PDB file of N, CA and C in Angstrom:
ATOM      1  N   MET A   1       0.708  -1.631  -0.093  1.00 46.00           N
ATOM      2  CA  MET A   1      -0.147   0.285   0.103  1.00 46.00           C
ATOM      3  C   MET A   1       1.142   1.130  -0.099  1.00 46.00           C
ATOM      4  N   PRO A   2       0.775   2.401  -0.992  1.00 48.00           N
ATOM      5  CA  PRO A   2       1.331   3.381  -0.955  1.00 48.00           C
ATOM      6  C   PRO A   2       1.438   4.309   0.598  1.00 48.00           C
ATOM      7  N   GLY A   3       2.408   4.596   0.851  1.00 51.00           N
ATOM      8  CA  GLY A   3       3.109   5.392   1.611  1.00 51.00           C
ATOM      9  C   GLY A   3       3.340   4.123   3.033  1.00 51.00           C
ATOM     10  N   GLN A   4       3.222   2.963   2.953  1.00 58.00           N
ATOM     11  CA  GLN A   4       3.729   2.106   3.869  1.00 58.00           C
ATOM     12  C   GLN A   4       5.448   1.804   3.799  1.00 58.00           C
ATOM     13  N   GLY A   5       6.357   1.940   4.673  1.00 60.00           N
ATOM     14  CA  GLY A   5       7.493   1.725   4.311  1.00 60.00           C
ATOM     15  C   GLY A   5       8.352   3.702   3.993  1.00 60.00           C
ATOM     16  N   ARG A   6       7.453   4.653   3.918  1.00 60.00           N
ATOM     17  CA  ARG A   6       7.889   6.164   3.813  1.00 60.00           C
ATOM     18  C   ARG A   6       9.537   6.404   4.905  1.00 60.00           C
ATOM     19  N   LEU A   7       9.568   6.926   3.440  1.00 61.00           N
ATOM     20  CA  LEU A   7      11.288   7.345   3.943  1.00 61.00           C
ATOM     21  C   LEU A   7      11.190   8.529   4.189  1.00 61.00           C
ATOM     22  N   SER A   8      10.983   9.275   5.684  1.00 67.00           N
ATOM     23  CA  SER A   8      10.637  10.636   5.059  1.00 67.00           C
ATOM     24  C   SER A   8      12.092  11.888   5.062  1.00 67.00           C
ATOM     25  N   GLY A   9      13.611  10.855   5.673  1.00 79.00           N
ATOM     26  CA  GLY A   9      14.442  11.111   4.969  1.00 79.00           C
ATOM     27  C   GLY A   9      14.705  11.507   3.784  1.00 79.00           C
ATOM     28  N   CYS A  10      14.225  10.895   2.996  1.00 80.00           N
ATOM     29  CA  CYS A  10      14.307  10.619   1.144  1.00 80.00           C
ATOM     30  C   CYS A  10      13.463  11.688   0.533  1.00 80.00           C
ATOM     31  N   ILE A  11      12.346  12.699   0.796  1.00 81.00           N
ATOM     32  CA  ILE A  11      11.302  13.555   1.165  1.00 81.00           C
ATOM     33  C   ILE A  11      12.023  15.062   1.840  1.00 81.00           C
ATOM     34  N   ASN A  12      12.907  14.667   2.455  1.00 84.00           N
ATOM     35  CA  ASN A  12      14.181  16.274   2.735  1.00 84.00           C
ATOM     36  C   ASN A  12      15.071  16.043   1.589  1.00 84.00           C
ATOM     37  N   ASP A  13      15.563  14.931   1.622  1.00 85.00           N
ATOM     38  CA  ASP A  13      16.738  14.991   0.763  1.00 85.00           C
ATOM     39  C   ASP A  13      16.117  15.548  -1.072  1.00 85.00           C
ATOM     40  N   SER A  14      15.291  14.811  -1.327  1.00 85.00           N
ATOM     41  CA  SER A  14      14.617  15.484  -2.672  1.00 85.00           C
ATOM     42  C   SER A  14      14.635  17.234  -2.602  1.00 85.00           C
ATOM     43  N   GLY A  15      13.822  17.953  -1.533  1.00 87.00           N
ATOM     44  CA  GLY A  15      13.451  18.990  -1.477  1.00 87.00           C
ATOM     45  C   GLY A  15      15.464  19.640  -1.223  1.00 87.00           C
ATOM     46  N   THR A  16      16.028  19.236  -0.897  1.00 89.00           N
ATOM     47  CA  THR A  16      17.103  20.052  -0.951  1.00 89.00           C
ATOM     48  C   THR A  16      18.458  20.194  -2.264  1.00 89.00           C
ATOM     49  N   ALA A  17      17.641  18.557  -2.474  1.00 89.00           N
ATOM     50  CA  ALA A  17      18.152  18.132  -4.224  1.00 89.00           C
ATOM     51  C   ALA A  17      18.030  19.135  -4.757  1.00 89.00           C
ATOM     52  N   ILE A  18      16.569  19.802  -5.355  1.00 90.00           N
ATOM     53  CA  ILE A  18      15.978  20.562  -5.645  1.00 90.00           C
ATOM     54  C   ILE A  18      15.804  21.711  -5.741  1.00 90.00           C
ATOM     55  N   SER A  19      16.711  22.289  -4.665  1.00 92.00           N
ATOM     56  CA  SER A  19      16.511  23.850  -4.359  1.00 92.00           C
ATOM     57  C   SER A  19      18.107  23.968  -4.402  1.00 92.00           C
ATOM     58  N   VAL A  20      18.969  22.963  -4.290  1.00 91.00           N
ATOM     59  CA  VAL A  20      20.406  23.028  -5.572  1.00 91.00           C
ATOM     60  C   VAL A  20      20.040  23.307  -6.934  1.00 91.00           C
ATOM     61  N   ARG A  21      19.197  22.595  -7.521  1.00 91.00           N
ATOM     62  CA  ARG A  21      18.687  22.521  -9.032  1.00 91.00           C
ATOM     63  C   ARG A  21      18.501  23.787  -9.218  1.00 91.00           C
ATOM     64  N   LYS A  22      17.454  24.564  -8.330  1.00 94.00           N
ATOM     65  CA  LYS A  22      16.545  25.588  -8.776  1.00 94.00           C
ATOM     66  C   LYS A  22      17.413  26.933  -8.351  1.00 94.00           C
ATOM     67  N   ASP A  23      18.616  26.746  -7.114  1.00 94.00           N
ATOM     68  CA  ASP A  23      18.661  28.064  -6.727  1.00 94.00           C
ATOM     69  C   ASP A  23      20.098  28.076  -7.447  1.00 94.00           C
ATOM     70  N   VAL A  24      20.956  27.299  -7.433  1.00 94.00           N
ATOM     71  CA  VAL A  24      22.175  27.674  -7.468  1.00 94.00           C
ATOM     72  C   VAL A  24      22.453  27.404  -9.118  1.00 94.00           C
ATOM     73  N   LEU A  25      21.895  25.826  -9.762  1.00 91.00           N
ATOM     74  CA  LEU A  25      22.164  26.012 -11.326  1.00 91.00           C
ATOM     75  C   LEU A  25      21.134  26.492 -11.703  1.00 91.00           C
ATOM     76  N   ARG A  26      19.791  27.122 -11.236  1.00 92.00           N
ATOM     77  CA  ARG A  26      18.651  27.829 -12.083  1.00 92.00           C
ATOM     78  C   ARG A  26      17.961  26.673 -12.755  1.00 92.00           C
ATOM     79  N   PHE A  27      17.782  25.687 -12.298  1.00 91.00           N
ATOM     80  CA  PHE A  27      16.828  24.773 -13.562  1.00 91.00           C
ATOM     81  C   PHE A  27      15.332  25.548 -13.338  1.00 91.00           C
ATOM     82  N   ASP A  28      14.441  25.396 -13.834  1.00 92.00           N
ATOM     83  CA  ASP A  28      12.730  26.386 -13.646  1.00 92.00           C
ATOM     84  C   ASP A  28      12.239  24.466 -13.484  1.00 92.00           C
ATOM     85  N   ASP A  29      11.138  25.391 -13.078  1.00 90.00           N
ATOM     86  CA  ASP A  29      10.851  24.286 -12.155  1.00 90.00           C
ATOM     87  C   ASP A  29       9.583  23.718 -13.692  1.00 90.00           C
ATOM     88  N   GLY A  30       9.381  23.778 -14.650  1.00 88.00           N
ATOM     89  CA  GLY A  30       9.359  22.803 -15.435  1.00 88.00           C
ATOM     90  C   GLY A  30      10.391  21.750 -15.800  1.00 88.00           C
ATOM     91  N   GLN A  31      11.442  21.779 -15.845  1.00 89.00           N
ATOM     92  CA  GLN A  31      12.881  21.271 -16.485  1.00 89.00           C
ATOM     93  C   GLN A  31      12.497  19.981 -15.112  1.00 89.00           C
ATOM     94  N   ILE A  32      11.878  20.299 -14.709  1.00 90.00           N
ATOM     95  CA  ILE A  32      11.521  18.522 -12.625  1.00 90.00           C
ATOM     96  C   ILE A  32      10.427  18.313 -12.871  1.00 90.00           C
ATOM     97  N   CYS A  33      11.136  16.819 -12.589  1.00 90.00           N
ATOM     98  CA  CYS A  33       9.773  16.545 -11.964  1.00 90.00           C
ATOM     99  C   CYS A  33       9.913  15.252 -10.809  1.00 90.00           C
ATOM    100  N   ARG A  34       8.952  15.510 -10.221  1.00 91.00           N
ATOM    101  CA  ARG A  34       9.595  14.881  -8.440  1.00 91.00           C
ATOM    102  C   ARG A  34       8.173  13.974  -8.106  1.00 91.00           C
ATOM    103  N   LEU A  35       8.535  12.759  -7.855  1.00 93.00           N
ATOM    104  CA  LEU A  35       8.124  11.973  -7.094  1.00 93.00           C
ATOM    105  C   LEU A  35       8.080  11.506  -5.832  1.00 93.00           C
ATOM    106  N   GLN A  36       6.878  12.116  -5.126  1.00 87.00           N
ATOM    107  CA  GLN A  36       6.636  10.987  -3.280  1.00 87.00           C
ATOM    108  C   GLN A  36       5.840  10.887  -2.993  1.00 87.00           C
ATOM    109  N   ASP A  37       6.009  10.141  -2.129  1.00 85.00           N
ATOM    110  CA  ASP A  37       4.659   9.299  -1.644  1.00 85.00           C
ATOM    111  C   ASP A  37       4.111  10.124  -0.563  1.00 85.00           C
ATOM    112  N   ASP A  38       4.254  11.389  -0.476  1.00 84.00           N
ATOM    113  CA  ASP A  38       3.430  11.983   0.277  1.00 84.00           C
ATOM    114  C   ASP A  38       2.853  13.169  -0.886  1.00 84.00           C
ATOM    115  N   ARG A  39       2.453  12.888  -1.839  1.00 82.00           N
ATOM    116  CA  ARG A  39       1.786  13.488  -3.135  1.00 82.00           C
ATOM    117  C   ARG A  39       1.279  12.320  -4.014  1.00 82.00           C
ATOM    118  N   ALA A  40      -0.622  12.651  -3.529  1.00 84.00           N
ATOM    119  CA  ALA A  40      -1.508  11.522  -4.214  1.00 84.00           C
ATOM    120  C   ALA A  40      -1.292  11.707  -5.623  1.00 84.00           C
ATOM    121  N   LYS A  41      -0.676  12.764  -6.242  1.00 86.00           N
ATOM    122  CA  LYS A  41      -1.028  12.537  -7.372  1.00 86.00           C
ATOM    123  C   LYS A  41       0.677  12.907  -8.835  1.00 86.00           C
ATOM    124  N   MET A  42       1.257  12.073  -7.396  1.00 91.00           N
ATOM    125  CA  MET A  42       2.405  12.078  -7.748  1.00 91.00           C
ATOM    126  C   MET A  42       3.211  11.043  -7.174  1.00 91.00           C
ATOM    127  N   MET A  43       2.812   9.754  -7.052  1.00 94.00           N
ATOM    128  CA  MET A  43       3.186   9.141  -6.457  1.00 94.00           C
ATOM    129  C   MET A  43       4.466   8.092  -6.933  1.00 94.00           C
ATOM    130  N   PRO A  44       5.545   7.889  -6.579  1.00 94.00           N
ATOM    131  CA  PRO A  44       6.268   6.931  -6.734  1.00 94.00           C
ATOM    132  C   PRO A  44       6.074   5.670  -6.954  1.00 94.00           C
ATOM    133  N   THR A  45       4.794   5.324  -7.976  1.00 96.00           N
ATOM    134  CA  THR A  45       4.764   3.356  -8.937  1.00 96.00           C
ATOM    135  C   THR A  45       5.239   3.537  -9.804  1.00 96.00           C
ATOM    136  N   LYS A  46       5.518   2.088  -9.937  1.00 97.00           N
ATOM    137  CA  LYS A  46       6.585   1.219 -10.886  1.00 97.00           C
ATOM    138  C   LYS A  46       6.407   2.185 -12.314  1.00 97.00           C
ATOM    139  N   ALA A  47       4.612   3.097 -12.210  1.00 97.00           N
ATOM    140  CA  ALA A  47       4.189   3.066 -13.827  1.00 97.00           C
ATOM    141  C   ALA A  47       4.425   4.426 -14.020  1.00 97.00           C
ATOM    142  N   ASN A  48       5.151   5.581 -13.030  1.00 96.00           N
ATOM    143  CA  ASN A  48       5.113   6.674 -12.932  1.00 96.00           C
ATOM    144  C   ASN A  48       6.522   6.742 -12.686  1.00 96.00           C
ATOM    145  N   LEU A  49       7.394   6.033 -11.963  1.00 97.00           N
ATOM    146  CA  LEU A  49       9.253   6.192 -12.207  1.00 97.00           C
ATOM    147  C   LEU A  49       8.941   5.533 -14.016  1.00 97.00           C
ATOM    148  N   LEU A  50       8.987   5.155 -14.182  1.00 97.00           N
ATOM    149  CA  LEU A  50       9.074   4.418 -15.769  1.00 97.00           C
ATOM    150  C   LEU A  50       8.860   5.809 -16.639  1.00 97.00           C
ATOM    151  N   ALA A  51       7.146   6.570 -16.764  1.00 96.00           N
ATOM    152  CA  ALA A  51       7.297   7.301 -17.739  1.00 96.00           C
ATOM    153  C   ALA A  51       7.713   7.976 -17.524  1.00 96.00           C
ATOM    154  N   SER A  52       8.292   8.831 -16.028  1.00 95.00           N
ATOM    155  CA  SER A  52       9.182   9.926 -15.847  1.00 95.00           C
ATOM    156  C   SER A  52      10.136   9.764 -16.182  1.00 95.00           C
ATOM    157  N   MET A  53      11.182   8.559 -16.147  1.00 95.00           N
ATOM    158  CA  MET A  53      12.913   8.277 -17.287  1.00 95.00           C
ATOM    159  C   MET A  53      12.362   8.044 -18.672  1.00 95.00           C
ATOM    160  N   GLN A  54      10.838   8.079 -19.393  1.00 96.00           N
ATOM    161  CA  GLN A  54      11.263   8.166 -20.433  1.00 96.00           C
ATOM    162  C   GLN A  54      10.789   9.032 -21.424  1.00 96.00           C
ATOM    163  N   ARG A  55      10.201  10.157 -20.423  1.00 93.00           N
ATOM    164  CA  ARG A  55      10.110  11.868 -20.002  1.00 93.00           C
ATOM    165  C   ARG A  55      11.585  12.662 -20.240  1.00 93.00           C
ATOM    166  N   LEU A  56      12.667  11.855 -19.237  1.00 93.00           N
ATOM    167  CA  LEU A  56      13.750  12.655 -19.178  1.00 93.00           C
ATOM    168  C   LEU A  56      14.138  11.932 -20.124  1.00 93.00           C
ATOM    169  N   THR A  57      14.594  11.082 -20.983  1.00 94.00           N
ATOM    170  CA  THR A  57      14.984  10.941 -22.004  1.00 94.00           C
ATOM    171  C   THR A  57      14.943  10.947 -23.439  1.00 94.00           C
ATOM    172  N   GLN A  58      13.383  11.541 -23.788  1.00 94.00           N
ATOM    173  CA  GLN A  58      12.527  11.427 -24.875  1.00 94.00           C
ATOM    174  C   GLN A  58      13.277  12.809 -25.446  1.00 94.00           C
ATOM    175  N   GLY A  59      13.912  12.584 -26.809  1.00 90.00           N
ATOM    176  CA  GLY A  59      14.177  13.792 -27.397  1.00 90.00           C
ATOM    177  C   GLY A  59      15.855  13.921 -27.051  1.00 90.00           C
ATOM    178  N   ALA A  60      16.135  13.608 -25.696  1.00 92.00           N
ATOM    179  CA  ALA A  60      17.816  13.758 -25.571  1.00 92.00           C
ATOM    180  C   ALA A  60      18.625  13.171 -26.967  1.00 92.00           C
ATOM    181  N   GLY A  61      19.739  14.047 -26.965  1.00 92.00           N
ATOM    182  CA  GLY A  61      20.259  13.624 -27.775  1.00 92.00           C
ATOM    183  C   GLY A  61      22.264  14.024 -27.973  1.00 92.00           C
ATOM    184  N   MET A  62      22.848  13.307 -28.418  1.00 93.00           N
ATOM    185  CA  MET A  62      24.636  13.285 -28.335  1.00 93.00           C
ATOM    186  C   MET A  62      24.642  14.875 -27.926  1.00 93.00           C
ATOM    187  N   GLY A  63      25.526  14.903 -26.362  1.00 93.00           N
ATOM    188  CA  GLY A  63      26.618  15.848 -25.739  1.00 93.00           C
ATOM    189  C   GLY A  63      25.223  16.018 -24.753  1.00 93.00           C
ATOM    190  N   ASP A  64      23.904  15.818 -25.018  1.00 91.00           N
ATOM    191  CA  ASP A  64      23.303  16.216 -23.518  1.00 91.00           C
ATOM    192  C   ASP A  64      23.049  16.064 -22.094  1.00 91.00           C
ATOM    193  N   GLU A  65      23.588  16.714 -21.476  1.00 88.00           N
ATOM    194  CA  GLU A  65      23.197  15.988 -19.876  1.00 88.00           C
ATOM    195  C   GLU A  65      22.215  16.154 -19.308  1.00 88.00           C
ATOM    196  N   LEU A  66      21.539  14.701 -18.902  1.00 90.00           N
ATOM    197  CA  LEU A  66      20.238  14.733 -18.195  1.00 90.00           C
ATOM    198  C   LEU A  66      20.565  14.162 -16.665  1.00 90.00           C
ATOM    199  N   PHE A  67      19.775  14.771 -15.622  1.00 89.00           N
ATOM    200  CA  PHE A  67      19.947  14.195 -14.280  1.00 89.00           C
ATOM    201  C   PHE A  67      19.000  13.325 -13.650  1.00 89.00           C
ATOM    202  N   LEU A  68      19.048  11.985 -12.956  1.00 92.00           N
ATOM    203  CA  LEU A  68      18.152  11.588 -12.652  1.00 92.00           C
ATOM    204  C   LEU A  68      18.606  11.022 -10.865  1.00 92.00           C
ATOM    205  N   ARG A  69      18.040  11.364 -10.085  1.00 91.00           N
ATOM    206  CA  ARG A  69      18.268  11.158  -8.452  1.00 91.00           C
ATOM    207  C   ARG A  69      17.655   9.868  -8.210  1.00 91.00           C
ATOM    208  N   TYR A  70      17.200   8.959  -7.193  1.00 92.00           N
ATOM    209  CA  TYR A  70      16.827   8.464  -6.842  1.00 92.00           C
ATOM    210  C   TYR A  70      17.055   8.501  -5.257  1.00 92.00           C
ATOM    211  N   SER A  71      15.652   8.232  -4.442  1.00 89.00           N
ATOM    212  CA  SER A  71      15.800   8.245  -3.313  1.00 89.00           C
ATOM    213  C   SER A  71      15.054   7.312  -2.537  1.00 89.00           C
ATOM    214  N   GLY A  72      15.043   6.223  -1.854  1.00 89.00           N
ATOM    215  CA  GLY A  72      14.584   5.461  -1.817  1.00 89.00           C
ATOM    216  C   GLY A  72      14.531   3.689  -1.243  1.00 89.00           C
ATOM    217  N   HIS A  73      14.096   3.161  -1.574  1.00 91.00           N
ATOM    218  CA  HIS A  73      14.003   1.767  -1.211  1.00 91.00           C
ATOM    219  C   HIS A  73      14.539   1.152  -2.637  1.00 91.00           C
ATOM    220  N   GLY A  74      15.562   0.091  -2.077  1.00 95.00           N
ATOM    221  CA  GLY A  74      16.097  -0.842  -3.329  1.00 95.00           C
ATOM    222  C   GLY A  74      16.119  -2.042  -3.094  1.00 95.00           C
ATOM    223  N   GLY A  75      16.990  -2.513  -3.741  1.00 95.00           N
ATOM    224  CA  GLY A  75      16.750  -4.442  -2.973  1.00 95.00           C
ATOM    225  C   GLY A  75      17.502  -5.170  -4.678  1.00 95.00           C
ATOM    226  N   GLN A  76      17.344  -6.254  -4.378  1.00 96.00           N
ATOM    227  CA  GLN A  76      17.947  -6.885  -5.797  1.00 96.00           C
ATOM    228  C   GLN A  76      16.874  -8.208  -5.405  1.00 96.00           C
ATOM    229  N   GLN A  77      17.178  -9.107  -6.466  1.00 94.00           N
ATOM    230  CA  GLN A  77      15.851 -10.348  -7.088  1.00 94.00           C
ATOM    231  C   GLN A  77      16.700 -11.325  -7.828  1.00 94.00           C
ATOM    232  N   LYS A  78      16.715 -12.487  -8.147  1.00 94.00           N
ATOM    233  CA  LYS A  78      16.618 -13.211  -9.040  1.00 94.00           C
ATOM    234  C   LYS A  78      16.292 -12.323 -10.079  1.00 94.00           C
ATOM    235  N   ASP A  79      17.928 -13.136 -10.831  1.00 94.00           N
ATOM    236  CA  ASP A  79      18.391 -12.651 -12.404  1.00 94.00           C
ATOM    237  C   ASP A  79      17.489 -12.974 -13.426  1.00 94.00           C
ATOM    238  N   ALA A  80      16.514 -12.682 -13.665  1.00 87.00           N
ATOM    239  CA  ALA A  80      15.288 -12.615 -14.631  1.00 87.00           C
ATOM    240  C   ALA A  80      16.528 -13.956 -15.940  1.00 87.00           C
ATOM    241  N   ASN A  81      16.767 -13.182 -16.368  1.00 91.00           N
ATOM    242  CA  ASN A  81      17.776 -13.243 -18.140  1.00 91.00           C
ATOM    243  C   ASN A  81      19.302 -13.698 -17.761  1.00 91.00           C
ATOM    244  N   GLY A  82      19.889 -14.161 -17.332  1.00 89.00           N
ATOM    245  CA  GLY A  82      20.634 -14.776 -16.510  1.00 89.00           C
ATOM    246  C   GLY A  82      22.122 -13.472 -17.409  1.00 89.00           C
ATOM    247  N   ASP A  83      21.711 -12.450 -16.954  1.00 93.00           N
ATOM    248  CA  ASP A  83      23.179 -11.489 -17.531  1.00 93.00           C
ATOM    249  C   ASP A  83      23.639 -10.873 -16.336  1.00 93.00           C
ATOM    250  N   GLU A  84      23.721 -11.093 -15.640  1.00 90.00           N
ATOM    251  CA  GLU A  84      24.427 -10.485 -14.324  1.00 90.00           C
ATOM    252  C   GLU A  84      25.061 -11.955 -13.189  1.00 90.00           C
ATOM    253  N   LEU A  85      26.738 -11.675 -13.557  1.00 90.00           N
ATOM    254  CA  LEU A  85      27.403 -12.678 -12.986  1.00 90.00           C
ATOM    255  C   LEU A  85      27.427 -13.141 -11.752  1.00 90.00           C
ATOM    256  N   GLY A  86      26.571 -12.144 -10.871  1.00 92.00           N
ATOM    257  CA  GLY A  86      26.358 -12.584  -9.323  1.00 92.00           C
ATOM    258  C   GLY A  86      24.839 -12.935  -9.097  1.00 92.00           C
ATOM    259  N   GLY A  87      23.997 -13.388 -10.288  1.00 93.00           N
ATOM    260  CA  GLY A  87      22.829 -14.002 -10.344  1.00 93.00           C
ATOM    261  C   GLY A  87      21.209 -13.055  -9.677  1.00 93.00           C
ATOM    262  N   LYS A  88      22.136 -11.961  -9.616  1.00 96.00           N
ATOM    263  CA  LYS A  88      20.743 -11.038  -9.598  1.00 96.00           C
ATOM    264  C   LYS A  88      20.761  -9.724  -9.753  1.00 96.00           C
ATOM    265  N   ASP A  89      19.693  -9.076  -9.857  1.00 95.00           N
ATOM    266  CA  ASP A  89      19.446  -7.816 -10.525  1.00 95.00           C
ATOM    267  C   ASP A  89      18.632  -6.700  -9.159  1.00 95.00           C
ATOM    268  N   ASP A  90      19.658  -5.568  -9.168  1.00 96.00           N
ATOM    269  CA  ASP A  90      19.533  -4.647  -8.401  1.00 96.00           C
ATOM    270  C   ASP A  90      18.003  -4.628  -8.836  1.00 96.00           C
ATOM    271  N   ALA A  91      17.325  -3.201  -8.124  1.00 97.00           N
ATOM    272  CA  ALA A  91      15.910  -3.046  -7.940  1.00 97.00           C
ATOM    273  C   ALA A  91      15.708  -2.035  -7.685  1.00 97.00           C
ATOM    274  N   LEU A  92      15.155  -1.083  -8.008  1.00 97.00           N
ATOM    275  CA  LEU A  92      14.480  -0.152  -6.943  1.00 97.00           C
ATOM    276  C   LEU A  92      12.583  -0.503  -6.467  1.00 97.00           C
ATOM    277  N   ILE A  93      12.508   0.107  -5.807  1.00 96.00           N
ATOM    278  CA  ILE A  93      11.396  -0.832  -5.172  1.00 96.00           C
ATOM    279  C   ILE A  93      10.066   0.406  -4.667  1.00 96.00           C
ATOM    280  N   PRO A  94       9.181   0.655  -6.036  1.00 95.00           N
ATOM    281  CA  PRO A  94       8.407   1.444  -5.887  1.00 95.00           C
ATOM    282  C   PRO A  94       7.477   1.165  -4.701  1.00 95.00           C
ATOM    283  N   CYS A  95       6.177   2.244  -4.591  1.00 93.00           N
ATOM    284  CA  CYS A  95       5.425   2.409  -3.406  1.00 93.00           C
ATOM    285  C   CYS A  95       4.333   1.175  -3.875  1.00 93.00           C
ATOM    286  N   ASP A  96       3.971   0.626  -4.724  1.00 95.00           N
ATOM    287  CA  ASP A  96       3.567  -0.217  -5.701  1.00 95.00           C
ATOM    288  C   ASP A  96       4.196  -1.910  -5.958  1.00 95.00           C
ATOM    289  N   PHE A  97       4.954  -1.982  -5.279  1.00 96.00           N
ATOM    290  CA  PHE A  97       6.393  -2.801  -6.051  1.00 96.00           C
ATOM    291  C   PHE A  97       4.988  -4.339  -5.648  1.00 96.00           C
ATOM    292  N   GLN A  98       4.377  -3.913  -4.647  1.00 96.00           N
ATOM    293  CA  GLN A  98       3.100  -5.149  -4.280  1.00 96.00           C
ATOM    294  C   GLN A  98       2.226  -6.181  -5.392  1.00 96.00           C
ATOM    295  N   THR A  99       2.197  -5.256  -5.951  1.00 97.00           N
ATOM    296  CA  THR A  99       1.025  -5.364  -7.316  1.00 97.00           C
ATOM    297  C   THR A  99       1.952  -5.054  -8.548  1.00 97.00           C
ATOM    298  N   ALA A 100       2.953  -4.136  -8.945  1.00 97.00           N
ATOM    299  CA  ALA A 100       3.214  -3.891 -10.099  1.00 97.00           C
ATOM    300  C   ALA A 100       4.264  -4.409  -9.809  1.00 97.00           C
ATOM    301  N   GLY A 101       5.145  -4.501  -9.012  1.00 96.00           N
ATOM    302  CA  GLY A 101       6.840  -4.971  -9.239  1.00 96.00           C
ATOM    303  C   GLY A 101       7.971  -4.092  -8.738  1.00 96.00           C
ATOM    304  N   VAL A 102       9.189  -4.746  -8.976  1.00 97.00           N
ATOM    305  CA  VAL A 102       9.608  -3.842  -8.699  1.00 97.00           C
ATOM    306  C   VAL A 102      10.241  -2.921 -10.475  1.00 97.00           C
ATOM    307  N   VAL A 103      11.305  -1.894  -9.988  1.00 97.00           N
ATOM    308  CA  VAL A 103      12.077  -1.308 -11.330  1.00 97.00           C
ATOM    309  C   VAL A 103      13.706  -2.778 -10.812  1.00 97.00           C
ATOM    310  N   THR A 104      13.598  -3.241 -12.504  1.00 96.00           N
ATOM    311  CA  THR A 104      14.933  -3.774 -13.275  1.00 96.00           C
ATOM    312  C   THR A 104      16.079  -3.031 -13.435  1.00 96.00           C
ATOM    313  N   ASP A 105      17.585  -3.672 -12.759  1.00 96.00           N
ATOM    314  CA  ASP A 105      18.514  -2.597 -14.196  1.00 96.00           C
ATOM    315  C   ASP A 105      18.153  -2.298 -15.207  1.00 96.00           C
ATOM    316  N   ASP A 106      17.627  -4.012 -15.848  1.00 95.00           N
ATOM    317  CA  ASP A 106      17.177  -3.642 -17.035  1.00 95.00           C
ATOM    318  C   ASP A 106      16.275  -3.221 -17.441  1.00 95.00           C
ATOM    319  N   GLU A 107      15.228  -2.869 -16.943  1.00 96.00           N
ATOM    320  CA  GLU A 107      14.548  -2.044 -17.078  1.00 96.00           C
ATOM    321  C   GLU A 107      15.049  -0.487 -17.338  1.00 96.00           C
ATOM    322  N   LEU A 108      16.156  -0.420 -16.115  1.00 96.00           N
ATOM    323  CA  LEU A 108      16.137   1.491 -15.870  1.00 96.00           C
ATOM    324  C   LEU A 108      16.947   0.975 -17.077  1.00 96.00           C
ATOM    325  N   TYR A 109      18.038   0.087 -17.701  1.00 95.00           N
ATOM    326  CA  TYR A 109      18.785   0.400 -18.711  1.00 95.00           C
ATOM    327  C   TYR A 109      18.578   0.408 -20.009  1.00 95.00           C
ATOM    328  N   ALA A 110      16.951  -0.211 -20.503  1.00 95.00           N
ATOM    329  CA  ALA A 110      16.324  -0.629 -21.872  1.00 95.00           C
ATOM    330  C   ALA A 110      15.849   0.993 -21.685  1.00 95.00           C
ATOM    331  N   THR A 111      14.854   1.671 -20.687  1.00 94.00           N
ATOM    332  CA  THR A 111      14.865   2.970 -20.622  1.00 94.00           C
ATOM    333  C   THR A 111      15.682   4.118 -20.688  1.00 94.00           C
ATOM    334  N   LEU A 112      16.415   4.183 -20.074  1.00 93.00           N
ATOM    335  CA  LEU A 112      17.488   5.429 -20.006  1.00 93.00           C
ATOM    336  C   LEU A 112      18.828   5.562 -20.861  1.00 93.00           C
ATOM    337  N   VAL A 113      19.259   4.294 -21.736  1.00 88.00           N
ATOM    338  CA  VAL A 113      20.523   4.020 -22.658  1.00 88.00           C
ATOM    339  C   VAL A 113      19.813   4.273 -23.985  1.00 88.00           C
TER     340      VAL A 113
END
């Protein structure tokens, strides 16, 4: 259930990271997407995480610099396709992982690279 296992330090860290981007690096609000489990319309569900990453990379070209910051639960699970020497995929754990599953390193690579 969303909100279970909330990491309040992550919300504070996210706020600090956004402040630095806006105040020091002059990012505009439109350049920032923030998902967090205390915002009902922007929950860090698996679908929202992947959609946000796709928006980040959409239209990116050679020489572009992109920034992605994740502050939340992570874990490992059995490697599904045999590409990991240690036999485990690293994973991000979204708030709806019990129904939607985790975001594996393979999914991250396919979405971001």
